[in-house]
Amino acid sequence: MNFLDRLWGAFPAFLMARRNVARAKTRSALAVAVILIGVVAIGAIGAGGVAFQESQFETLGSIGADIQVFAGEDNENGHLTAADVGRIDRVSGQAEIVPLKQANADVIRGGSTAGSATLYGVEEPSALYEVSEGSIPQNWRKGVLVGSTLADRYDLRPGSKVTLRRTVTEDGETVRRTEEYRVTAVLAQAGQADIANPNEAFVLPPGEFDDDVFAQVIVRSDDATTANETAMQIKRTFNGRRQIVAVFERGDIAEQIDEAFRLINLFLVGIGAISLVVAGVSIANVMLMSAIERREEIGVLRAVGYQKLDIVRIMLAEATLLGVVGSLLGGAVTLGIVAVINDVLLGDPFAFPPGSLQYVVVGMVFGVIASLLAGIYPAWTAARERPVEALRG
Amino acid sequence: MAGPDDADSDERETNPVISGHDVVKEYVTGGETVRALRGIDFRVDPGEFVAIVGPSGSGKSTLLNMLGLLDVPTSGLVELNGLDVETFGDAERTRKRKETIGFVFQSFHLIPTLTAVENVEVPRLLDRTPRKTRDAATDLLERVGLGERLDHYPDELSGGQKQRVAIARALVNEPRLLLADEPTGNLDRDTGDQILAEFDEITDEGVAVVTVTHDDYVAQSADRVVNLIDGTVREDEEAVTG
Ligand SMILES: Nc1ncnc2c1ncn2[C@@H]1O[C@H](COP(=O)(O)OP(=O)(O)OP(=O)(O)O)[C@@H](O)[C@H]1O
Ligand SMILES: [Mg+2]
């Protein structure tokens, strides 16, 4: 007898299970197919959800460790002053702070207004923005940086000129001032939720703005926890009964988004799990049919000395075999599907985000467990049958 | 197998493989009670070839089930090797079946997914001695003249060949008692003769053979004929075959 025969000889229950599975080919194939679908449902939905989440975070931008400080509703100035910025800087300790000035302007093309845009005034633009074309001058005193959307709209490139008209206060008087700037850099497209999103804005040196007027201060910590502590500290420092500053914590949002994604994913995986329950029912059905069909055969086994538990083992081996085959095929199909999802959402078929493969494994494990559980009742039914009755035919 | 009046012949030297005293078997179906065995005595000694004959419905299969520990009597005593089978639980009875009894069923009951040799191995598959089992199964199949058909599936075998595979299967655990329910029922005379010859050979080795039969010629080659009528053993020597 050859090696394979001996191997099967060591697992007699599986020998019979394998032959039985092979006997009713169509039925076994259908049982394997439902398991496969269940495994794919769990694996692909779970892993796909993780990929989706990952892709959303990519467009949402880096969230979490940044907080924003604005003037509060009880702030008489209506804006933050240089003194406020200094206090925030002291209170924030290690964290890097980026004071931001802000104004609105009209874009003038060929002598008339072509549209409006936001102007940001930042001391160190490189702390907030990435450049896609051109560069930010070392000595940042003049010139303008253009957000990607505006650059496209007005066809601006490094070296182009742009005319902006805005309202400024000069010697206590409000005047309209029109000025021409040279574009030194075009900024990279920023994520939806990025702070001081530059896509529709021009970034100017802070000298171009009123001295003592800051729209917001961005405090960048290392992580969400520190950010949260800093936020508390700032609120304690400025706000007594009156709200002098408003602190906008992005960590909260990040957590909420994260949690929302997790819940949605769990819900979807739950739906996927239902398909495994259906698969389990189908396996149970197949096994019951198998048990009825083999009633006599099982009677013979009992007659020649197989214990009830031996019969249970043989039937469970059969259910497990179906489950294992279904789960392996299902796992392979799932990996294929997830690779496609990864490719579409993340631009790389093999960019499995953390936790993604976990769902595939969970799907496969559940596939086997569902089959095993589904086999228990039919197996016990078959084993309990009295051999005399079974052999009467 | 002995009638009630054989009770005083108990001084035979050998101990019976299986014996029964005042065995009653009743089936209750739909509130009605069928008395399949109405209090019979029997004993089977090693090496005996006993034929059970009788009309349809007389309780032959029921009796065989008692002998094979597949069923327990409603009342009365059945002893296997001197032990009351009533005291065995299901697991114990199953173990005793494996150790001492071989079955040959009327409709063969071979497992269609297994080859001839695998079918013969079935009773020993769970022993996890694949090599020894394979050797024993091969030997047995050669002995019943099927050495060339080891790897054939049941549907590739003739009725007589299937029955010989079934006999080989019944012998693979080296039983002390071989029970056959109409083993020649579906077979032609020649094939039936082959099987009878096989039984002869087995009994020479000390294995007791009990067979239910409708065939006169099977009864004639038996050491002893038990005539069952309506659940009781008829004492007259004339066998009434169905
Ligand atoms: N499981 C059962 N439930 C109810 N009645 C049964 C059962 N098994 C047997 N009987 C009845 O017991 C009686 C004896 O049946 P048994 O099968 O022993 O007869 P038999 O002698 O083997 O007949 P045959 O030659 O037709 O096989 C019959 O009347 C039968 O209807
Ligand atoms: Mg019968």
XYZ file of C-alpha atoms and ligand atoms in Angstrom:
667
model
C 0.000 0.000 0.000
C 1.346 3.400 -0.891
C 2.117 6.340 1.330
C -1.151 8.143 0.654
C -3.164 5.061 1.569
C -1.239 4.782 4.803
C -1.801 8.448 5.545
C -5.536 8.013 5.100
C -5.257 4.840 7.116
C -4.119 6.910 10.055
C -7.266 9.039 9.746
C -9.958 6.508 8.900
C -12.761 8.950 9.626
C -11.358 11.278 6.988
C -10.936 8.439 4.519
C -14.654 7.742 4.645
C -15.490 11.431 4.758
C -13.397 12.092 1.687
C -15.011 9.249 -0.242
C -18.473 10.394 0.716
C -17.759 13.953 -0.240
C -16.455 12.684 -3.555
C -19.497 10.436 -4.029
C -22.147 13.138 -3.996
C -20.133 15.537 -6.122
C -22.802 18.055 -6.987
C -24.170 18.192 -3.487
C -20.704 18.559 -1.975
C -19.812 21.216 -4.521
C -22.914 23.200 -3.605
C -22.144 22.883 0.100
C -18.586 24.037 -0.537
C -19.948 26.907 -2.622
C -22.202 28.231 0.137
C -19.361 28.065 2.633
C -17.152 29.825 0.123
C -19.718 32.583 -0.294
C -20.038 32.984 3.474
C -16.275 33.203 3.926
C -16.000 35.688 1.071
C -18.840 37.744 2.527
C -17.123 38.101 5.878
C -13.582 38.417 4.548
C -14.256 40.744 1.626
C -16.658 42.992 3.513
C -14.347 43.219 6.525
C -11.102 43.673 4.633
C -12.788 45.895 2.039
C -14.154 48.068 4.832
C -10.690 48.428 6.305
C -9.333 49.455 2.917
C -12.173 51.953 2.526
C -11.466 53.389 5.958
C -7.807 53.663 5.086
C -8.573 55.448 1.830
C -10.921 57.853 3.630
C -8.206 58.724 6.089
C -5.893 59.435 3.236
C -8.280 62.048 1.841
C -9.257 63.348 5.255
C -5.658 64.211 5.917
C -3.719 63.838 9.092
C -6.112 64.215 11.934
C -5.754 63.930 15.603
C -2.708 65.646 16.983
C -3.686 69.165 15.928
C -5.850 71.582 17.841
C -7.051 74.980 16.641
C -7.520 78.010 18.875
C -9.901 80.795 17.750
C -11.255 83.876 19.429
C -14.129 82.900 21.696
C -17.603 84.400 21.614
C -16.856 86.619 24.625
C -13.614 87.931 23.151
C -13.971 91.724 22.815
C -11.298 91.930 20.099
C -13.034 89.398 17.912
C -9.637 87.997 17.071
C -6.492 86.751 18.778
C -3.735 89.244 19.492
C 0.037 88.833 19.517
C -0.160 88.697 23.305
C -2.661 85.838 23.081
C -0.360 83.974 20.715
C 2.479 84.421 23.188
C 0.406 82.989 26.008
C -0.731 80.069 23.919
C 2.872 79.373 23.029
C 3.884 79.353 26.697
C 0.996 77.161 27.769
C 1.509 74.659 24.966
C 5.020 73.768 26.113
C 6.712 71.410 23.635
C 4.068 71.668 20.969
C 4.773 73.618 17.838
C 2.430 76.556 17.277
C 1.491 78.087 13.943
C -0.252 81.489 14.200
C -2.434 82.116 11.196
C -3.687 85.394 9.787
C -6.588 85.446 7.436
C -8.395 87.800 5.046
C -10.522 87.742 1.913
C -9.566 89.176 -1.434
C -10.867 89.520 -4.958
C -8.802 88.104 -7.767
C -8.424 90.688 -10.508
C -7.958 89.485 -14.067
C -7.725 91.952 -16.935
C -8.899 94.813 -14.765
C -12.077 93.208 -13.457
C -12.948 90.881 -10.611
C -12.639 87.246 -11.627
C -13.517 85.704 -8.258
C -12.715 85.740 -4.581
C -10.212 83.825 -2.516
C -9.013 83.369 1.027
C -5.684 84.827 2.032
C -3.630 83.205 4.749
C -0.722 84.810 6.451
C 1.786 82.318 7.823
C 5.267 82.811 9.187
C 6.475 79.395 8.207
C 4.339 77.971 5.398
C 6.444 74.835 5.259
C 5.066 73.894 8.681
C 1.560 73.621 7.189
C 1.869 73.069 3.480
C 3.582 70.977 0.910
C 4.793 72.471 -2.308
C 4.097 70.800 -5.631
C 5.778 73.310 -7.946
C 8.345 76.011 -7.301
C 9.610 76.721 -3.810
C 9.050 78.839 -0.742
C 11.785 81.519 -0.548
C 14.231 81.238 2.327
C 13.551 84.765 3.355
C 9.788 84.785 3.183
C 8.972 88.497 2.754
C 7.275 88.758 -0.563
C 5.620 86.658 -3.209
C 2.595 84.446 -2.903
C 1.910 80.707 -2.661
C -1.113 79.456 -4.594
C -3.424 76.609 -3.627
C -3.807 73.898 -6.207
C -7.445 74.607 -7.106
C -6.791 78.304 -7.690
C -3.625 77.539 -9.610
C -5.680 75.393 -11.962
C -8.520 77.903 -12.215
C -6.355 80.927 -12.996
C -3.610 79.006 -14.706
C -0.932 80.151 -12.262
C 2.562 78.715 -12.162
C 5.712 79.760 -10.321
C 6.720 83.056 -11.914
C 3.169 84.089 -12.935
C 1.713 87.302 -11.624
C -1.580 87.639 -9.823
C -3.449 90.778 -8.812
C -5.383 90.793 -5.552
C -7.687 93.509 -4.199
C -8.610 93.622 -0.547
C -9.745 95.837 2.276
C -7.040 96.949 4.709
C -6.782 99.471 7.529
C -4.188 102.153 6.886
C -3.608 104.736 9.626
C -6.998 103.919 11.168
C -8.798 104.203 7.838
C -10.316 101.427 5.817
C -9.158 101.439 2.219
C -9.275 99.098 -0.793
C -5.822 98.172 -1.895
C -4.910 96.445 -5.145
C -1.530 94.801 -5.429
C 0.315 92.525 -7.807
C 2.177 89.514 -6.474
C 4.594 87.094 -8.042
C 3.763 83.403 -7.534
C 6.722 81.602 -6.008
C 5.142 78.198 -5.481
C 2.048 76.145 -6.166
C 0.947 74.116 -3.144
C 0.122 70.448 -3.236
C -3.508 69.418 -3.107
C -4.513 69.179 0.553
C -6.969 66.775 2.204
C -10.581 67.788 2.855
C -10.123 68.099 6.571
C -6.689 69.670 6.562
C -6.270 72.697 8.759
C -6.232 76.021 6.888
C -6.907 74.176 3.693
C -4.951 76.049 1.010
C -6.663 74.614 -2.066
C -8.779 77.722 -2.606
C -6.408 80.173 -0.968
C -3.348 82.336 -1.443
C -0.671 82.240 1.226
C 1.162 85.500 1.899
C 3.921 86.511 4.315
C 2.369 87.731 7.608
C 3.859 91.198 6.982
C 1.142 91.684 4.376
C -1.501 91.596 7.125
C -2.406 93.775 10.114
C 0.145 93.336 12.857
C -1.805 92.286 15.841
C -4.648 90.324 14.318
C -4.580 86.545 14.244
C -7.484 84.451 12.990
C -6.346 81.261 14.703
C -3.434 79.494 16.250
C -2.733 75.886 15.321
C -1.069 73.828 18.033
C 0.583 70.679 16.795
C 1.259 68.011 19.405
C 2.831 64.625 18.976
C -0.365 62.694 19.539
C -4.044 63.057 20.274
C -3.624 62.593 24.031
C -1.107 65.408 24.391
C -3.265 67.530 22.119
C -6.177 66.950 24.439
C -4.168 67.941 27.504
C -2.888 71.071 25.776
C -6.433 72.000 24.807
C -7.550 71.709 28.433
C -4.580 73.784 29.534
C -5.339 76.555 27.029
C -8.991 76.665 28.048
C -8.025 76.883 31.712
C -5.586 79.696 31.018
C -7.872 81.906 28.927
C -11.398 81.059 29.834
C -12.879 81.742 33.210
C -16.557 82.345 33.160
C -16.156 84.063 29.807
C -15.104 82.296 26.669
C -12.124 84.265 25.461
C -10.842 81.514 23.195
C -12.567 78.616 21.474
C -10.549 75.438 21.198
C -11.318 73.060 18.411
C -9.981 69.594 19.119
C -9.411 67.440 16.155
C -8.550 64.371 18.202
C -12.215 64.028 19.153
C -13.255 64.065 15.558
C -10.588 61.614 14.590
C -11.789 59.281 17.294
C -15.395 59.708 16.308
C -14.691 59.045 12.674
C -12.615 56.057 13.622
C -15.366 54.730 15.839
C -18.020 55.347 13.204
C -16.015 53.452 10.628
C -15.461 50.634 13.054
C -19.170 50.356 13.811
C -20.166 50.471 10.170
C -17.606 47.818 9.404
C -18.801 45.648 12.259
C -22.355 46.003 11.017
C -21.384 45.018 7.498
C -19.352 42.075 8.733
C -22.402 41.085 10.776
C -24.399 40.988 7.574
C -21.635 38.895 6.074
C -21.834 36.591 9.082
C -25.501 35.985 8.349
C -24.462 34.464 5.069
C -22.271 32.080 7.027
C -25.244 31.142 9.158
C -27.080 30.404 5.934
C -24.063 28.404 4.832
C -24.192 26.496 8.112
C -27.851 25.675 7.590
C -27.051 24.463 4.122
C -24.246 22.273 5.439
C -26.627 20.894 8.057
C -29.058 20.112 5.270
C -26.420 18.379 3.192
C -25.291 16.361 6.179
C -28.850 15.371 7.062
C -29.427 14.204 3.507
C -26.162 12.350 3.644
C -27.158 10.752 6.953
C -30.541 9.659 5.591
C -29.029 8.363 2.389
C -26.437 6.386 4.314
C -28.780 5.117 6.978
C -28.116 1.474 6.122
C -24.423 2.046 5.705
C -24.229 3.605 9.143
C -26.297 0.686 10.452
C -23.657 -1.667 9.069
C -20.893 0.309 10.724
C -22.713 0.164 14.035
C -23.315 -3.576 13.575
C -19.647 -4.310 12.928
C -18.564 -2.507 16.059
C -18.437 1.252 15.464
C -19.446 3.162 18.568
C -21.895 6.037 18.424
C -19.038 8.481 18.871
C -17.177 6.883 15.979
C -20.154 7.622 13.759
C -20.302 11.189 15.079
C -16.616 11.534 14.309
C -17.018 10.278 10.760
C -19.924 12.610 10.083
C -18.142 15.569 11.642
C -15.054 14.776 9.624
C -17.229 15.015 6.545
C -18.745 18.345 7.585
C -15.308 19.657 8.512
C -13.887 18.524 5.196
C -16.588 20.470 3.360
C -15.917 23.443 5.618
C -12.155 23.324 5.157
C -12.370 23.045 1.379
C -14.979 25.812 1.257
C -12.940 28.023 3.558
C -9.680 27.524 1.683
C -11.301 28.323 -1.639
C -13.205 31.167 0.013
C -9.987 32.544 1.498
C -8.305 32.491 -1.899
C -11.251 34.195 -3.598
C -11.421 36.749 -0.776
C -7.753 37.620 -1.139
C -8.347 38.177 -4.839
C -11.332 40.421 -4.211
C -9.572 42.370 -1.474
C -6.556 42.845 -3.742
C -8.878 44.405 -6.325
C -10.462 46.618 -3.648
C -7.005 47.641 -2.401
C -5.977 48.458 -5.935
C -9.029 50.640 -6.510
C -9.070 52.411 -3.143
C -5.426 52.475 -2.173
C -3.700 52.191 -5.526
C -1.824 49.009 -4.686
C -3.311 45.493 -4.735
C -0.972 44.310 -1.994
C -1.388 47.312 0.307
C -3.308 45.308 2.889
C -3.972 47.781 5.709
C -3.474 46.512 9.272
C -6.440 44.387 10.340
C -7.394 43.638 6.767
C -6.014 40.096 6.568
C -7.431 39.466 9.998
C -10.933 39.565 8.533
C -9.953 37.048 5.873
C -8.640 34.687 8.535
C -11.698 35.266 10.727
C -13.938 34.477 7.757
C -12.096 31.222 7.108
C -12.097 30.171 10.739
C -15.810 30.893 11.004
C -16.355 28.908 7.813
C -14.840 25.809 9.381
C -16.546 26.356 12.724
C -19.935 26.892 11.091
C -19.555 23.629 9.162
C -18.493 21.758 12.257
C -21.423 23.099 14.275
C -23.802 22.386 11.437
C -22.569 18.807 11.343
C -23.275 18.085 15.000
C -27.016 17.586 14.806
C -27.018 15.394 11.685
C -24.081 13.429 13.066
C -25.846 12.782 16.321
C -29.054 11.858 14.532
C -27.150 9.348 12.451
C -25.290 7.908 15.417
C -28.391 7.522 17.559
C -30.246 5.416 15.023
C -30.521 1.826 16.197
C -28.666 -0.484 13.831
C -31.536 -2.999 13.749
C -33.876 -0.316 12.473
C -31.363 1.005 9.972
C -30.661 -2.464 8.579
C -34.339 -3.314 8.130
C -34.080 -0.897 5.215
C -29.611 -24.064 18.381
C -31.781 -26.239 20.514
C -35.448 -26.651 21.267
C -36.848 -26.477 24.819
C -36.487 -30.223 25.313
C -32.750 -29.977 24.724
C -32.351 -28.176 28.034
C -30.953 -31.289 29.694
C -28.198 -31.678 27.119
C -26.267 -28.902 28.820
C -23.551 -31.273 29.912
C -21.844 -30.878 26.554
C -18.186 -30.222 27.220
C -17.797 -26.993 25.343
C -19.270 -23.782 26.561
C -21.752 -22.259 24.147
C -20.751 -19.110 22.292
C -24.200 -17.761 22.910
C -27.259 -19.160 24.586
C -30.772 -18.010 25.391
C -33.421 -19.046 27.861
C -37.132 -18.282 27.553
C -36.373 -15.415 25.178
C -39.358 -13.221 24.368
C -39.297 -10.334 21.937
C -42.256 -8.042 21.532
C -42.642 -5.129 19.175
C -45.106 -2.413 20.036
C -46.386 -0.586 17.010
C -49.295 1.788 17.143
C -50.574 0.411 20.433
C -50.495 -3.131 19.111
C -48.063 -5.659 20.469
C -46.490 -8.178 18.107
C -44.866 -11.145 19.806
C -42.080 -12.021 17.393
C -40.432 -14.544 19.740
C -42.621 -16.337 22.259
C -40.149 -17.636 24.802
C -37.555 -19.794 23.094
C -34.403 -21.504 24.273
C -31.268 -21.829 22.170
C -27.573 -22.430 22.303
C -24.835 -22.234 19.718
C -21.580 -24.101 20.197
C -18.212 -23.295 18.611
C -17.774 -24.804 15.167
C -21.471 -25.513 14.682
C -23.300 -24.766 11.462
C -26.907 -24.012 12.336
C -29.653 -23.173 9.841
C -32.757 -21.317 10.938
C -35.731 -21.972 8.725
C -39.360 -21.002 8.918
C -42.088 -19.117 7.118
C -41.955 -15.408 6.562
C -42.716 -13.425 9.677
C -41.914 -16.314 11.997
C -39.193 -14.359 13.808
C -36.009 -15.579 12.128
C -34.439 -12.171 11.658
C -35.563 -11.178 15.116
C -33.769 -14.178 16.568
C -30.654 -13.410 14.551
C -30.690 -9.860 15.921
C -30.725 -11.275 19.460
C -27.790 -13.536 18.626
C -25.935 -10.608 17.096
C -26.483 -8.330 20.110
C -28.165 -5.877 17.791
C -31.271 -6.033 19.924
C -32.141 -7.042 23.464
C -35.005 -9.389 24.415
C -38.166 -8.051 26.025
C -37.761 -10.775 28.619
C -35.618 -13.840 29.106
C -31.898 -14.387 29.356
C -29.322 -14.156 26.587
C -25.762 -15.035 27.527
C -22.691 -14.350 25.428
C -19.736 -16.400 26.639
C -21.628 -16.842 29.872
C -22.303 -13.134 30.407
C -25.839 -11.764 30.549
C -26.108 -9.343 27.626
C -28.775 -7.394 29.498
C -26.021 -6.019 31.723
C -24.193 -4.500 28.748
C -24.750 -0.915 27.797
C -24.799 0.149 24.163
C -21.060 0.788 24.086
C -20.275 -2.564 25.674
C -22.588 -4.442 23.312
C -20.998 -2.654 20.380
C -17.563 -3.719 21.599
C -18.702 -7.341 22.019
C -20.093 -7.306 18.495
C -16.740 -6.178 17.203
C -14.861 -8.781 19.211
C -16.962 -11.886 18.698
C -19.539 -11.497 15.960
C -19.420 -11.213 12.198
C -22.458 -10.281 10.111
C -23.377 -11.217 6.574
C -26.438 -9.333 5.475
C -28.951 -10.476 2.911
C -28.454 -7.416 0.724
C -24.670 -7.346 1.307
C -24.681 -3.767 2.584
C -21.274 -3.023 1.186
C -20.201 0.606 1.325
C -20.373 1.817 -2.268
C -17.620 4.422 -1.891
C -15.055 1.905 -0.742
C -13.223 -0.722 -2.788
C -13.573 -4.435 -2.074
C -10.491 -4.508 0.107
C -11.468 -1.320 1.918
C -14.909 -2.758 2.566
C -13.334 -5.787 4.154
C -11.164 -3.481 6.257
C -14.114 -1.454 7.523
C -14.598 -3.278 10.852
C -10.940 -2.712 11.662
C -10.405 0.729 10.164
C -10.570 2.464 13.510
C -7.857 0.230 14.946
C -5.235 2.361 13.219
C -3.175 -0.624 12.189
C -3.486 0.032 8.476
C -0.793 -2.359 7.328
C -1.922 -5.336 9.392
C -5.521 -4.680 8.463
C -4.692 -4.455 4.780
C -2.804 -7.765 4.937
C -5.656 -9.486 6.730
C -8.222 -8.112 4.293
C -6.158 -9.122 1.287
C -5.699 -12.639 2.680
C -9.408 -13.027 3.253
C -10.348 -11.816 -0.204
C -7.836 -14.217 -1.731
C -9.331 -16.975 0.325
C -12.827 -16.321 -1.029
C -11.392 -16.192 -4.540
C -11.412 -12.444 -5.047
C -7.671 -11.831 -5.039
C -8.024 -10.243 -8.457
C -10.790 -7.869 -7.429
C -9.215 -6.049 -4.483
C -9.582 -2.575 -5.891
C -12.963 -2.990 -7.499
C -15.869 -0.973 -6.198
C -19.039 -2.847 -5.216
C -20.903 -1.751 -8.338
C -18.173 -3.421 -10.381
C -18.793 -6.786 -8.713
C -21.410 -9.463 -9.337
C -23.932 -10.435 -6.652
C -21.951 -13.515 -5.655
C -18.723 -11.561 -5.538
C -20.337 -8.925 -3.375
C -21.595 -11.563 -0.989
C -18.114 -13.055 -0.785
C -16.716 -9.612 0.016
C -19.374 -9.376 2.726
C -18.261 -12.726 4.140
C -14.643 -11.618 4.110
C -15.701 -8.467 5.946
C -17.567 -10.544 8.527
C -14.413 -12.575 9.149
C -11.848 -9.800 9.328
C -12.179 -9.420 13.092
C -11.799 -13.186 13.568
C -15.225 -13.643 15.139
C -16.327 -16.664 17.118
C -19.833 -16.409 15.709
C -20.829 -15.680 12.126
C -24.426 -14.636 11.549
C -25.911 -14.631 8.077
C -29.416 -13.572 7.077
C -30.274 -15.373 3.845
C -26.741 -15.150 2.495
C -27.680 -17.098 -0.627
C -31.053 -15.474 -1.106
C -30.096 -13.478 -4.152
C -27.662 -15.930 -5.620
C -27.781 -18.755 -8.119
C -27.181 -22.301 -7.021
C -23.496 -22.416 -7.976
C -22.631 -19.248 -6.162
C -24.693 -20.401 -3.213
C -22.640 -23.591 -3.152
C -19.428 -21.608 -3.062
C -20.675 -19.722 -0.071
C -21.752 -22.893 1.706
C -18.302 -24.320 1.087
C -16.849 -21.217 2.623
C -19.047 -21.645 5.696
C -17.902 -25.250 5.997
C -14.331 -24.146 6.009
C -14.981 -21.533 8.682
C -16.731 -23.957 10.982
C -13.733 -26.257 10.700
C -11.743 -23.460 12.289
C -14.082 -23.424 15.255
C -16.241 -20.501 14.206
C -19.945 -21.028 14.797
C -22.129 -20.164 11.825
C -25.822 -19.404 12.151
C -27.677 -18.710 8.965
C -31.276 -17.898 8.193
C -32.365 -19.489 4.963
C -35.262 -20.313 2.732
C -33.221 -22.737 0.703
C -33.613 -26.434 1.361
C -30.140 -27.258 0.184
C -28.599 -24.784 2.606
C -30.573 -26.360 5.449
C -29.483 -29.781 4.322
C -25.797 -28.959 4.587
C -26.243 -27.603 8.130
C -25.261 -29.519 11.269
C -28.554 -28.574 12.814
C -31.804 -27.064 11.601
C -33.991 -24.913 13.802
C -37.542 -24.656 12.601
C -39.176 -21.424 13.737
C -42.915 -21.102 13.413
C -44.793 -18.125 14.708
C -42.140 -17.222 17.246
C -41.699 -20.715 18.669
C -39.333 -23.550 17.860
C -41.160 -26.474 16.202
C -39.977 -29.743 17.545
C -40.607 -32.024 14.599
C -37.523 -32.706 12.585
C -39.208 -31.912 9.261
C -37.922 -28.562 8.215
C -40.606 -26.267 6.899
C -38.903 -24.000 4.497
C -40.526 -20.854 3.217
N -39.176 -3.338 14.280
C -40.325 -4.023 14.270
N -41.459 -3.409 14.657
C -42.625 -4.071 14.662
N -42.762 -5.320 14.318
C -41.684 -6.016 13.902
C -40.408 -5.388 13.867
N -39.497 -6.293 13.424
C -40.190 -7.430 13.223
N -41.492 -7.264 13.494
C -42.512 -8.287 13.404
O -42.035 -9.445 14.070
C -42.385 -10.583 13.358
C -41.131 -11.375 13.019
O -40.371 -10.623 12.087
P -38.997 -11.128 11.462
O -38.422 -10.052 10.677
O -38.182 -11.716 12.556
O -39.502 -12.289 10.522
P -38.674 -13.253 9.549
O -38.875 -14.610 10.039
O -37.287 -12.764 9.460
O -39.424 -13.045 8.176
P -38.796 -13.036 6.700
O -38.552 -14.461 6.348
O -39.881 -12.457 5.871
O -37.585 -12.219 6.743
C -43.152 -10.142 12.146
O -44.537 -10.283 12.413
C -42.775 -8.700 11.998
O -43.870 -7.984 11.446
Mg -36.043 -11.887 7.937
